Amino acid sequence: MKRVSLFLLVLCFLLFSSCFRIQRPEPWKLTDQNPNDNGFVFVKIEPTVNYTLGRSFVCRSMWSMVGVKYDDPKSCKQYGIIETPYLIEGKYFLYPLKNDRLYMLGYAAGIVRKAEKSYQTPYYLQFEMKPGEIAYMGSFNPNDNFQLVNAGTQQKVIYSFTKMNIEDDYNEDISWLKSRYPSLITNYQIKNYFPEIRDIEKKEN
């Protein structure tokens, strides 16, 4: 697992989050997967937040993913917003990916009031994919908050992000994966990338 600086990918993701296009990851079939051609990203993430604060503010947070081809840096594929209904059992994201792209899994938060929309991406993780591998990244739980405050005669919502909590639930999550997709375990090798991601977080903090 390698974290690579690629400005275009960051820009593409930020544009995607700000536009908030309603696009979701395409469904996949287990029988269509070939370990010689793709790998799987496997992560446990906190469900989507979507609620109204006060009378008119809609608060949202969600995960999404994009990818850029190495041989075509102008390309940017939006895999979509990963909302709770698109997670397996409401918490697991397991998705097949080819090794011809640099990927970004990002956490975005936004506030909507009437026609005004404001989004930001306080956390993202760049990663590469290896064929024949299930890349386990960990359990992600954002420490953030939406707060309604008075600003003179009006109200506004302030969003604050403290950090992304990442835990190693490898034994629990892989046990679930083996029971849910036994044939996947037979054809793909599991790699725990949490230690590398943890080191990245320490260096950046």
CSV table of C-alpha atoms in Angstrom, one decimal:
chain,number,residue,atom,x,y,z
A,1,MET,CA,0.0,0.0,0.0
A,2,LYS,CA,1.5,3.3,-1.1
A,3,ARG,CA,0.4,6.8,-0.6
A,4,VAL,CA,1.3,8.8,-3.7
A,5,SER,CA,1.0,12.5,-4.3
A,6,LEU,CA,-1.1,13.1,-7.4
A,7,PHE,CA,-2.6,16.6,-7.6
A,8,LEU,CA,-5.0,15.7,-10.4
A,9,LEU,CA,-6.6,12.9,-8.3
A,10,VAL,CA,-7.0,15.3,-5.4
A,11,LEU,CA,-8.5,18.0,-7.6
A,12,CYS,CA,-10.9,15.5,-9.2
A,13,PHE,CA,-12.1,14.2,-5.9
A,14,LEU,CA,-12.7,17.7,-4.5
A,15,LEU,CA,-14.7,18.6,-7.5
A,16,PHE,CA,-16.7,15.4,-7.2
A,17,SER,CA,-17.5,16.1,-3.6
A,18,SER,CA,-18.4,19.7,-4.1
A,19,CYS,CA,-20.7,18.9,-7.0
A,20,PHE,CA,-22.4,16.1,-4.9
A,21,ARG,CA,-23.5,14.1,-7.9
A,22,ILE,CA,-25.8,11.3,-7.0
A,23,GLN,CA,-23.8,8.4,-8.3
A,24,ARG,CA,-23.2,5.1,-6.5
A,25,PRO,CA,-20.8,2.2,-7.0
A,26,GLU,CA,-22.0,-0.2,-9.6
A,27,PRO,CA,-23.1,-3.6,-8.3
A,28,TRP,CA,-20.7,-6.5,-8.9
A,29,LYS,CA,-21.1,-10.3,-9.1
A,30,LEU,CA,-18.8,-12.8,-7.4
A,31,THR,CA,-18.8,-15.1,-10.4
A,32,ASP,CA,-17.5,-12.3,-12.6
A,33,GLN,CA,-14.3,-11.8,-10.6
A,34,ASN,CA,-10.9,-13.0,-11.8
A,35,PRO,CA,-7.9,-12.9,-9.4
A,36,ASN,CA,-5.5,-12.4,-12.3
A,37,ASP,CA,-7.3,-9.3,-13.3
A,38,ASN,CA,-8.4,-7.5,-10.2
A,39,GLY,CA,-8.2,-7.2,-6.4
A,40,PHE,CA,-10.6,-6.2,-3.7
A,41,VAL,CA,-10.6,-3.2,-1.3
A,42,PHE,CA,-12.1,-4.2,2.0
A,43,VAL,CA,-12.8,-1.6,4.7
A,44,LYS,CA,-15.3,-1.1,7.5
A,45,ILE,CA,-16.7,2.5,7.6
A,46,GLU,CA,-19.1,4.5,9.7
A,47,PRO,CA,-22.5,4.8,8.1
A,48,THR,CA,-23.7,7.9,6.3
A,49,VAL,CA,-25.0,11.0,8.2
A,50,ASN,CA,-28.0,12.8,6.8
A,51,TYR,CA,-30.2,14.9,9.1
A,52,THR,CA,-31.8,18.3,9.5
A,53,LEU,CA,-30.5,20.7,12.1
A,54,GLY,CA,-32.6,23.6,13.1
A,55,ARG,CA,-35.4,24.4,10.7
A,56,SER,CA,-33.5,24.5,7.4
A,57,PHE,CA,-30.0,23.1,7.6
A,58,VAL,CA,-29.4,19.6,6.1
A,59,CYS,CA,-26.2,18.1,7.4
A,60,ARG,CA,-24.5,15.3,5.4
A,61,SER,CA,-21.4,13.2,5.6
A,62,MET,CA,-20.5,10.3,3.2
A,63,TRP,CA,-17.7,8.3,1.8
A,64,SER,CA,-16.9,8.1,-1.9
A,65,MET,CA,-14.2,6.8,-4.2
A,66,VAL,CA,-12.5,7.9,-7.4
A,67,GLY,CA,-9.6,6.5,-9.5
A,68,VAL,CA,-7.2,7.8,-12.1
A,69,LYS,CA,-5.4,5.7,-14.7
A,70,TYR,CA,-1.6,5.7,-14.6
A,71,ASP,CA,-1.3,5.9,-18.4
A,72,ASP,CA,-4.0,8.5,-18.7
A,73,PRO,CA,-3.7,11.2,-15.9
A,74,LYS,CA,-6.6,13.1,-17.4
A,75,SER,CA,-9.0,10.3,-16.8
A,76,CYS,CA,-11.0,10.2,-13.6
A,77,LYS,CA,-13.5,7.5,-12.8
A,78,GLN,CA,-16.1,8.3,-10.1
A,79,TYR,CA,-17.1,5.1,-8.4
A,80,GLY,CA,-19.7,7.0,-6.5
A,81,ILE,CA,-20.9,7.9,-3.1
A,82,ILE,CA,-20.8,5.0,-0.6
A,83,GLU,CA,-24.0,5.6,1.4
A,84,THR,CA,-25.1,3.2,4.1
A,85,PRO,CA,-27.6,1.2,1.9
A,86,TYR,CA,-24.6,0.4,-0.4
A,87,LEU,CA,-22.6,-1.1,2.5
A,88,ILE,CA,-22.8,-4.8,3.2
A,89,GLU,CA,-24.7,-5.2,6.5
A,90,GLY,CA,-24.6,-1.4,6.8
A,91,LYS,CA,-20.8,-1.3,7.6
A,92,TYR,CA,-18.6,-3.2,5.2
A,93,PHE,CA,-17.4,-1.9,1.8
A,94,LEU,CA,-16.0,-4.7,-0.4
A,95,TYR,CA,-15.3,-3.8,-4.0
A,96,PRO,CA,-13.4,-5.2,-6.9
A,97,LEU,CA,-10.8,-2.9,-8.5
A,98,LYS,CA,-8.2,-3.2,-11.2
A,99,ASN,CA,-4.5,-2.4,-10.7
A,100,ASP,CA,-4.3,0.2,-13.5
A,101,ARG,CA,-5.4,3.1,-11.4
A,102,LEU,CA,-4.4,5.1,-8.3
A,103,TYR,CA,-7.5,5.2,-6.1
A,104,MET,CA,-8.8,7.6,-3.4
A,105,LEU,CA,-11.2,6.7,-0.7
A,106,GLY,CA,-12.4,10.0,0.8
A,107,TYR,CA,-14.7,11.2,3.6
A,108,ALA,CA,-16.7,14.3,2.7
A,109,ALA,CA,-19.0,16.4,4.8
A,110,GLY,CA,-21.4,19.2,3.8
A,111,ILE,CA,-24.1,21.6,4.8
A,112,VAL,CA,-27.1,22.4,2.6
A,113,ARG,CA,-29.5,25.3,3.1
A,114,LYS,CA,-32.0,26.0,0.4
A,115,ALA,CA,-30.0,26.4,-2.8
A,116,GLU,CA,-26.7,26.9,-1.0
A,117,LYS,CA,-24.3,24.0,-0.7
A,118,SER,CA,-21.0,23.8,1.1
A,119,TYR,CA,-18.8,20.6,1.1
A,120,GLN,CA,-15.3,19.8,2.2
A,121,THR,CA,-13.2,16.7,2.3
A,122,PRO,CA,-11.4,16.6,5.6
A,123,TYR,CA,-10.0,13.1,5.1
A,124,TYR,CA,-8.9,10.9,2.2
A,125,LEU,CA,-6.7,7.9,1.7
A,126,GLN,CA,-4.8,7.1,-1.6
A,127,PHE,CA,-4.0,3.5,-2.4
A,128,GLU,CA,-3.0,1.1,-5.1
A,129,MET,CA,-4.5,-2.3,-6.0
A,130,LYS,CA,-2.8,-5.6,-6.6
A,131,PRO,CA,-4.5,-8.4,-8.5
A,132,GLY,CA,-5.4,-11.5,-6.6
A,133,GLU,CA,-5.3,-9.6,-3.3
A,134,ILE,CA,-8.0,-8.5,-0.8
A,135,ALA,CA,-6.6,-5.3,0.7
A,136,TYR,CA,-7.9,-4.9,4.3
A,137,MET,CA,-7.5,-1.3,5.4
A,138,GLY,CA,-9.1,-1.2,8.9
A,139,SER,CA,-12.2,0.2,10.6
A,140,PHE,CA,-12.7,3.9,10.0
A,141,ASN,CA,-14.7,6.1,12.4
A,142,PRO,CA,-14.6,9.9,11.9
A,143,ASN,CA,-14.5,12.2,15.0
A,144,ASP,CA,-16.5,15.2,13.7
A,145,ASN,CA,-19.5,17.3,14.6
A,146,PHE,CA,-22.2,19.6,13.1
A,147,GLN,CA,-23.2,22.4,15.5
A,148,LEU,CA,-26.0,25.0,15.2
A,149,VAL,CA,-24.9,28.4,16.5
A,150,ASN,CA,-26.5,31.9,16.5
A,151,ALA,CA,-24.8,34.5,14.4
A,152,GLY,CA,-26.5,37.8,15.2
A,153,THR,CA,-30.1,37.6,14.0
A,154,GLN,CA,-29.4,34.5,12.0
A,155,GLN,CA,-28.3,30.9,12.6
A,156,LYS,CA,-25.5,29.0,10.9
A,157,VAL,CA,-24.0,25.5,11.2
A,158,ILE,CA,-20.4,25.0,12.0
A,159,TYR,CA,-18.7,21.8,11.0
A,160,SER,CA,-15.6,20.6,12.8
A,161,PHE,CA,-13.4,17.6,12.1
A,162,THR,CA,-11.0,16.4,14.8
A,163,LYS,CA,-9.5,13.3,13.2
A,164,MET,CA,-10.2,10.0,11.6
A,165,ASN,CA,-10.1,7.1,14.1
A,166,ILE,CA,-8.7,4.0,12.4
A,167,GLU,CA,-8.8,0.7,14.3
A,168,ASP,CA,-7.4,-2.8,13.4
A,169,ASP,CA,-10.4,-5.1,13.6
A,170,TYR,CA,-8.7,-7.5,11.3
A,171,ASN,CA,-9.6,-10.7,13.1
A,172,GLU,CA,-13.3,-9.8,13.5
A,173,ASP,CA,-13.7,-8.5,10.0
A,174,ILE,CA,-11.8,-11.3,8.2
A,175,SER,CA,-13.8,-13.8,10.2
A,176,TRP,CA,-17.0,-12.2,8.8
A,177,LEU,CA,-15.5,-12.1,5.3
A,178,LYS,CA,-14.7,-15.8,5.4
A,179,SER,CA,-18.2,-16.8,6.5
A,180,ARG,CA,-19.9,-14.5,4.0
A,181,TYR,CA,-17.7,-15.1,1.0
A,182,PRO,CA,-15.8,-18.4,1.4
A,183,SER,CA,-15.1,-18.8,-2.3
A,184,LEU,CA,-13.5,-15.3,-2.4
A,185,ILE,CA,-11.0,-16.4,0.3
A,186,THR,CA,-10.1,-19.4,-1.7
A,187,ASN,CA,-9.2,-17.4,-4.8
A,188,TYR,CA,-7.7,-14.3,-3.3
A,189,GLN,CA,-5.0,-13.7,-0.7
A,190,ILE,CA,-5.8,-11.3,2.2
A,191,LYS,CA,-3.3,-8.6,3.1
A,192,ASN,CA,-3.7,-6.4,6.2
A,193,TYR,CA,-2.6,-2.9,5.3
A,194,PHE,CA,-3.7,-1.3,8.6
A,195,PRO,CA,-0.1,-1.1,9.9
A,196,GLU,CA,1.0,0.9,6.9
A,197,ILE,CA,-2.0,3.2,7.1
A,198,ARG,CA,-1.4,3.7,10.8
A,199,ASP,CA,2.2,4.7,10.1
A,200,ILE,CA,1.0,7.2,7.4
A,201,GLU,CA,-1.4,8.8,9.9
A,202,LYS,CA,1.4,9.1,12.5
A,203,LYS,CA,3.7,10.8,10.1
A,204,GLU,CA,1.1,13.3,9.0
A,205,ASN,CA,0.1,14.1,12.6
